[in-house]
Short mmCIF file of C-alpha atoms in Angstrom, two decimals:
data_model
loop_
_atom_site.label_atom_id
_atom_site.label_comp_id
_atom_site.label_asym_id
_atom_site.label_seq_id
_atom_site.Cartn_x
_atom_site.Cartn_y
_atom_site.Cartn_z
CA MET A 28 80.32 91.90 62.06
CA LYS A 29 79.08 91.54 65.51
CA LYS A 30 81.03 88.09 65.68
CA LEU A 31 84.08 90.06 64.42
CA ASP A 32 83.61 92.63 67.28
CA ILE A 33 83.11 90.01 69.95
CA TYR A 34 86.30 88.10 68.73
CA ILE A 35 88.30 91.31 68.83
CA VAL A 36 87.31 92.17 72.13
CA ARG A 37 88.00 88.65 73.69
CA GLU A 38 91.44 89.33 72.38
CA LEU A 39 91.52 92.37 74.61
CA ILE A 40 90.27 91.71 77.77
CA ILE A 41 93.48 89.37 79.13
CA PRO A 42 96.39 91.50 78.02
CA PHE A 43 94.39 94.69 79.31
CA LEU A 44 93.75 93.02 82.75
CA ILE A 45 97.26 91.56 82.93
CA GLY A 46 98.90 94.84 81.87
CA THR A 47 96.90 96.99 84.15
CA LEU A 48 97.07 94.78 87.33
CA SER A 49 100.73 94.18 86.60
CA VAL A 50 101.72 97.79 86.52
CA VAL A 51 99.30 98.74 89.78
CA LEU A 52 101.12 96.01 91.59
CA MET A 53 104.63 97.36 90.56
CA PHE A 54 103.48 100.84 91.90
CA GLN A 55 102.04 99.37 95.15
CA ALA A 56 105.40 97.41 95.62
CA ASN A 57 107.17 100.62 94.99
CA THR A 58 105.17 102.52 97.48
CA TYR A 59 105.86 99.90 100.22
CA ILE A 60 109.65 99.98 99.34
CA ALA A 61 109.63 103.70 99.75
CA LEU A 62 107.63 103.74 103.18
CA ALA A 63 110.44 101.08 104.16
CA LYS A 64 113.21 103.42 102.99
CA LEU A 65 111.60 106.74 104.90
CA TYR A 66 110.22 105.25 107.83
CA ASN A 67 110.78 102.48 110.68
CA LEU A 68 107.99 100.00 109.58
CA ASP A 69 108.47 98.40 112.82
CA ASN A 70 107.08 101.30 114.89
CA ILE A 71 103.99 101.50 112.30
CA PRO A 72 100.92 98.91 112.26
CA LYS A 73 100.72 96.75 109.22
CA LYS A 74 97.25 97.52 108.90
CA ALA A 75 97.94 101.10 108.47
CA VAL A 76 100.76 100.38 105.78
CA PHE A 77 98.36 98.35 103.84
CA GLN A 78 95.56 100.69 104.14
CA PHE A 79 97.62 103.61 102.81
CA ILE A 80 98.58 101.42 99.89
CA LEU A 81 94.95 100.52 99.31
CA ASP A 82 93.76 104.13 99.42
CA GLN A 83 96.37 105.19 96.83
CA THR A 84 95.50 102.20 94.45
CA PRO A 85 92.53 104.27 92.70
CA THR A 86 95.13 106.74 91.95
CA TYR A 87 97.55 104.47 90.35
CA LEU A 88 94.65 102.83 88.41
CA ASN A 89 94.22 106.37 86.79
CA MET A 90 97.59 106.40 85.44
CA THR A 91 97.91 102.54 84.64
CA LEU A 92 94.49 102.06 82.91
CA PRO A 93 95.97 103.82 79.72
CA VAL A 94 98.90 101.61 79.87
CA GLY A 95 96.57 98.35 79.82
CA MET A 96 94.64 100.07 77.13
CA SER A 97 98.02 100.34 74.98
CA LEU A 98 99.25 97.04 75.91
CA ALA A 99 95.87 95.32 75.00
CA SER A 100 95.53 96.92 71.61
CA SER A 101 99.18 96.49 70.73
CA LEU A 102 99.10 92.97 71.55
CA ALA A 103 95.90 92.03 70.01
CA ILE A 104 96.52 93.51 66.71
CA SER A 105 99.89 92.29 66.71
CA ARG A 106 98.71 88.63 66.77
CA LEU A 107 96.20 89.06 64.52
CA ALA A 108 98.17 90.34 61.96
CA ARG A 109 101.30 88.15 62.72
CA GLU A 110 98.92 84.90 62.11
CA SER A 111 97.37 86.51 58.97
CA GLU A 112 93.82 86.77 60.48
CA LEU A 113 93.89 90.39 59.71
CA THR A 114 94.57 89.78 55.96
CA ALA A 115 91.74 87.58 56.39
CA MET A 116 89.45 90.11 57.70
CA ARG A 117 90.75 92.56 55.13
CA VAL A 118 89.88 89.79 52.35
CA ALA A 119 86.32 89.79 53.40
CA GLY A 120 85.64 93.12 53.11
CA ALA A 121 86.58 94.83 56.54
CA ARG A 122 88.47 97.87 56.27
CA ILE A 123 91.21 98.83 58.97
CA LEU A 124 88.92 101.29 60.60
CA ARG A 125 86.26 98.95 60.97
CA VAL A 126 88.66 96.31 62.73
CA ILE A 127 90.06 98.91 65.09
CA LEU A 128 86.55 100.03 65.83
CA PRO A 129 85.41 97.40 68.39
CA ILE A 130 88.84 98.33 70.00
CA VAL A 131 88.06 102.21 70.16
CA VAL A 132 84.68 101.24 71.71
CA PHE A 133 86.27 99.24 74.26
CA GLY A 134 88.71 102.20 74.88
CA ILE A 135 85.64 104.47 75.22
CA PHE A 136 83.99 102.15 77.66
CA VAL A 137 87.40 102.03 79.77
CA SER A 138 87.76 105.90 79.78
CA ILE A 139 84.39 106.30 81.23
CA GLY A 140 85.41 103.83 84.01
CA ASN A 141 88.59 105.80 84.61
CA PHE A 142 86.44 109.20 84.52
CA TYR A 143 84.29 107.65 87.41
CA LEU A 144 87.44 106.71 89.22
CA VAL A 145 88.85 110.48 89.22
CA GLU A 146 85.63 111.97 89.98
CA LYS A 147 83.96 109.76 92.45
CA VAL A 148 86.64 107.40 94.06
CA ILE A 149 90.26 109.30 93.86
CA PRO A 150 89.09 112.23 95.92
CA ASN A 151 87.95 110.57 98.82
CA SER A 152 90.70 107.83 98.85
CA THR A 153 93.50 110.49 98.27
CA LYS A 154 91.98 112.30 101.58
CA ALA A 155 92.06 109.28 103.36
CA ALA A 156 95.47 108.15 101.90
CA ASN A 157 97.14 111.42 103.11
CA ARG A 158 95.35 111.31 106.70
CA ILE A 159 96.84 107.59 107.25
CA GLY A 160 100.15 109.09 105.73
CA ILE A 161 100.51 111.54 108.24
CA GLN A 162 99.86 109.03 110.96
CA ILE A 163 102.53 106.79 109.20
CA GLY A 164 104.89 109.90 109.39
CA ILE A 165 104.34 110.28 113.14
CA MET A 166 104.54 106.83 114.13
CA GLY A 167 107.48 106.21 111.56
CA LEU A 168 109.55 109.02 112.15
CA ALA A 169 109.30 108.32 116.12
CA PRO A 170 111.53 105.34 117.11
CA ASN A 171 111.47 104.01 120.72
CA LEU A 172 113.16 107.21 121.81
CA LYS A 173 113.19 110.71 119.98
CA THR A 174 114.55 114.10 121.38
CA ASN A 175 113.47 117.49 120.42
CA ALA A 176 110.95 116.57 117.91
CA ILE A 177 109.08 119.47 116.10
CA ILE A 178 105.65 119.13 114.11
CA ASN A 179 102.55 121.14 113.26
CA LEU A 180 99.43 120.56 115.03
CA ARG A 181 96.66 122.83 113.23
CA GLN A 182 97.04 126.02 114.64
CA TYR A 183 99.98 125.20 117.11
CA ALA A 184 103.49 124.54 116.44
CA ALA A 185 104.45 121.99 118.97
CA SER A 186 108.12 121.05 120.33
CA PHE A 187 108.42 118.10 122.19
CA GLY A 188 111.42 117.39 124.59
CA LEU A 189 111.11 113.60 124.65
CA VAL A 190 108.88 111.04 122.56
CA GLU A 191 108.97 107.75 123.74
CA ARG A 192 106.83 104.86 121.74
CA ASN A 193 104.53 102.70 123.89
CA GLY A 194 102.78 100.40 121.45
CA ASP A 195 100.61 102.40 118.81
CA ASP A 196 100.75 105.36 121.11
CA LEU A 197 103.11 108.08 121.85
CA GLN A 198 104.27 109.07 125.47
CA ILE A 199 105.66 112.68 125.45
CA LYS A 200 107.49 115.03 127.94
CA LYS A 201 108.29 118.52 128.11
CA ILE A 202 105.75 119.87 125.56
CA LEU A 203 105.52 123.60 124.15
CA LEU A 204 102.86 124.55 121.82
CA ILE A 205 102.94 128.07 120.01
CA GLU A 206 100.08 129.75 118.46
CA GLN A 207 99.31 133.20 117.32
CA PRO A 208 95.68 134.25 118.41
CA GLU A 209 96.42 137.99 117.12
CA PRO A 210 99.05 139.36 115.09
CA ASP A 211 100.86 140.91 117.86
CA ALA A 212 100.17 138.40 120.53
CA THR A 213 101.72 134.86 121.21
CA ALA A 214 99.98 132.16 123.19
CA LEU A 215 102.35 129.59 124.67
CA THR A 216 101.00 126.22 126.30
CA THR A 217 103.37 124.42 128.26
CA ALA A 218 102.98 120.72 129.69
CA LYS A 219 104.97 118.20 131.69
CA THR A 220 103.66 115.25 129.97
CA ALA A 221 101.40 114.44 127.13
CA THR A 222 99.84 111.21 125.24
CA TYR A 223 99.00 110.41 121.61
CA HIS A 224 96.57 107.91 120.78
CA ASN A 225 94.62 107.63 117.42
CA GLY A 226 94.95 111.11 116.50
CA LEU A 227 94.12 112.42 119.85
CA TRP A 228 96.55 114.38 122.00
CA SER A 229 96.18 114.94 125.81
CA PHE A 230 98.27 117.22 127.76
CA HIS A 231 98.75 117.02 131.39
CA ASP A 232 100.20 119.63 134.18
CA ALA A 233 99.65 122.52 131.57
CA TYR A 234 99.88 126.15 131.90
CA PHE A 235 98.80 128.79 129.45
CA ARG A 236 100.43 132.13 128.93
CA VAL A 237 99.91 134.93 126.27
CA VAL A 238 102.65 137.27 125.31
CA LYS A 239 102.42 140.44 123.82
CA GLY A 240 105.24 142.38 123.01
CA MET A 241 107.57 142.10 125.66
CA ASP A 242 104.61 141.70 128.57
CA LEU A 243 102.88 138.68 129.84
CA GLN A 244 99.31 139.53 129.68
CA VAL A 245 97.76 136.11 130.80
CA PHE A 246 99.00 133.21 133.20
CA HIS A 247 96.94 130.40 134.48
CA PRO A 248 97.20 126.60 134.95
CA LEU A 249 95.13 124.28 132.59
CA LYS A 250 96.15 121.14 134.57
CA ASP A 251 94.86 118.62 131.91
CA PHE A 252 94.58 120.10 128.57
CA THR A 253 92.81 117.89 125.96
CA ILE A 254 91.83 118.35 122.52
CA ASN A 255 88.68 116.44 121.85
CA GLU A 256 88.89 116.16 118.07
CA LYS A 257 91.33 114.25 115.92
CA ILE A 258 94.19 116.38 114.72
CA VAL A 259 95.55 115.96 111.61
CA PRO A 260 98.91 117.70 111.44
CA GLY A 261 99.25 119.59 108.04
CA ASP A 262 95.69 120.40 107.38
CA MET A 263 95.84 123.94 108.15
CA PHE A 264 99.16 124.13 106.50
CA THR A 265 98.70 122.41 103.11
CA PRO A 266 96.02 123.14 100.58
CA PRO A 267 93.99 120.41 98.98
CA GLN A 268 95.59 118.61 96.42
CA GLY A 269 94.06 118.41 92.97
CA GLU A 270 93.57 114.60 93.54
CA GLU A 271 91.37 115.37 96.48
CA MET A 272 89.00 117.68 94.65
CA SER A 273 86.29 116.80 92.48
CA THR A 274 85.59 118.76 89.31
CA GLN A 275 82.82 120.76 90.62
CA GLU A 276 85.10 121.91 93.39
CA LEU A 277 88.05 122.61 91.23
CA GLN A 278 85.62 124.71 89.27
CA ASP A 279 84.16 126.80 92.07
CA SER A 280 87.96 127.16 93.09
CA ILE A 281 88.67 128.61 89.66
CA GLU A 282 85.84 130.79 89.74
CA ALA A 283 86.57 132.40 93.15
CA GLY A 284 90.15 132.82 92.18
CA ARG A 285 89.06 134.65 89.31
CA LYS A 286 86.87 137.03 91.22
CA LEU A 287 89.86 137.70 93.69
CA GLY A 288 91.89 138.11 90.59
CA SER A 289 94.32 135.24 91.31
CA ASN A 290 96.15 133.46 88.96
CA THR A 291 94.12 129.88 88.21
CA LYS A 292 96.08 128.52 85.44
CA GLN A 293 97.24 125.57 87.54
CA LEU A 294 93.79 124.81 88.61
CA GLU A 295 92.54 125.08 85.19
CA VAL A 296 95.54 122.39 84.28
CA LEU A 297 94.21 120.07 87.04
CA LEU A 298 90.60 120.26 85.83
CA ASN A 299 91.47 119.57 82.30
CA VAL A 300 93.85 116.61 83.55
CA LYS A 301 90.86 114.92 85.01
CA TYR A 302 89.40 114.47 81.61
CA SER A 303 92.56 114.25 79.38
CA VAL A 304 94.07 111.04 81.08
CA PRO A 305 90.80 109.19 81.01
CA ALA A 306 90.69 110.29 77.42
CA ALA A 307 94.08 108.77 76.95
CA CYS A 308 92.44 105.33 77.14
CA ILE A 309 90.71 106.05 73.62
CA VAL A 310 93.91 107.68 72.08
CA PHE A 311 95.96 104.40 72.87
CA ALA A 312 93.07 102.22 71.71
CA LEU A 313 93.23 104.21 68.33
CA ILE A 314 97.07 104.23 67.90
CA GLY A 315 98.31 100.90 69.54
CA PRO A 316 96.48 98.71 66.92
CA VAL A 317 97.88 100.99 63.78
CA PHE A 318 101.46 100.85 64.74
CA ALA A 319 101.13 97.15 65.99
CA ILE A 320 99.93 96.45 62.12
CA TYR A 321 103.06 98.34 60.98
CA PHE A 322 105.51 96.38 62.96
CA ALA A 323 103.66 92.78 63.22
CA ARG A 324 106.11 90.83 61.22
CA SER A 325 109.07 92.04 63.51
CA GLY A 326 108.31 89.50 66.15
CA GLY A 327 106.28 87.99 68.73
CA PHE A 328 106.96 90.82 71.44
CA VAL A 329 106.77 93.88 69.13
CA GLY A 330 103.28 94.39 70.72
CA VAL A 331 104.78 94.72 74.38
CA PHE A 332 107.58 96.67 73.30
CA LEU A 333 105.60 99.10 71.08
CA SER A 334 102.99 99.48 74.07
CA ILE A 335 105.77 100.38 76.32
CA VAL A 336 107.40 102.63 74.02
CA LEU A 337 104.00 104.49 73.32
CA VAL A 338 103.16 104.85 76.96
CA LEU A 339 106.92 106.29 77.61
CA LEU A 340 106.45 108.93 75.07
CA TYR A 341 103.16 109.89 75.92
CA TYR A 342 103.74 110.11 79.70
CA ASN A 343 106.93 112.04 78.78
CA ALA A 344 105.08 114.53 76.65
CA PHE A 345 102.31 114.74 79.33
CA VAL A 346 104.65 115.88 81.95
CA ILE A 347 106.37 118.22 79.69
CA SER A 348 103.17 119.63 78.73
CA THR A 349 101.57 119.84 82.27
CA GLU A 350 104.72 120.84 84.07
CA ILE A 351 106.69 123.00 81.71
CA LEU A 352 104.53 124.55 78.81
CA SER A 353 101.63 125.21 81.46
CA LYS A 354 103.99 127.89 83.17
CA ILE A 355 104.21 129.64 79.73
CA GLY A 356 101.87 132.50 79.89
CA GLN A 357 100.71 132.25 76.21
CA VAL A 358 99.72 128.44 76.69
CA PRO A 359 96.09 128.26 78.11
CA GLY A 360 95.53 125.56 80.91
CA TRP A 361 93.09 123.42 78.88
CA LEU A 362 95.73 123.18 75.88
CA ALA A 363 98.64 122.13 78.31
CA ALA A 364 96.55 119.38 79.57
CA TRP A 365 95.04 118.17 76.25
CA LEU A 366 98.21 118.69 73.77
CA PRO A 367 99.54 115.19 74.34
CA ASN A 368 96.19 113.50 73.42
CA ILE A 369 95.96 115.86 70.27
CA ILE A 370 99.32 115.06 68.92
CA PHE A 371 99.07 111.44 69.60
CA GLY A 372 95.29 111.28 68.50
CA LEU A 373 96.52 113.26 64.87
CA VAL A 374 99.39 110.71 64.51
CA GLY A 375 97.00 107.81 64.90
CA ILE A 376 94.44 109.41 62.43
CA LEU A 377 97.10 109.97 59.84
CA ALA A 378 98.69 106.46 60.10
CA ILE A 379 95.19 104.90 59.69
CA ARG A 380 94.62 106.92 56.57
CA ARG A 381 98.06 105.51 55.17
CA LEU A 382 97.09 102.07 56.31
CA GLU A 383 93.58 102.33 54.33
#
């Protein structure tokens, strides 16, 4: 039976690679189109744009590996059934489950690789993509000349009177930085000019004021006011996304939230999704061949059509379960994340029994 296993796995490899890579390329192209629609790409270094897309690619792979698995399993079995090779295997004594076994094993290995992406690669790549995305936003939304721009810079709310682009840098005039060091006090820093370069902001001819109530408490010049660290706008205003956190970090956040009495259900959903999406590769390895056998005589492209339908059904069920059902109090987080896998897995098992 080793020859049978090798033969079936060889049938899987090419459609799996084609299906996965084609969908990833589609996601990458859509990302580039979205950036071109939102920003003026003439103001953004091409290297930054392509680095952003590259850093997003592991996230795309997380969702497209199940697509590739569905396409590979459906196409491979469709061809075997259509050309009567599956019939020959059955005549030789191989059960349907035995024919599907190497596909399921292949799906398990793909699932393990997908989980490695989720745990080891995606958190760091997502953080890098978000940082580059913020820089792209700053550069892309700043044409050669912009007035009255307002952004967040860590603890500051920054108002710029005039922003002018100079190569990859920004030249800024009439700056106001606002922060709140105490609940009833406001600190204001004004500067005539400033420069932005590679995440660093330097303010020139600056004055520092602290206003408490209606009284001016502090006033003194700062001359050159420089923040000697890379400032990533939004870091202090946006909590880490689930994709940026490892399973251990999510578990720690859930435990901390429970101790504080907070609602941790969405974190529980995110934690379980890190396992359920990779496990979908196994589900598609199980149900793809079954339905390919049912409809193999219908035509040469039925495998492609079937895999697309299965993927669309699965991801619609996934969105409904994780985005809608998860908000219902009686539905636990783990069930919301795993429900599509459970449903599709049971359907696949019942279909195999009928085939046998």
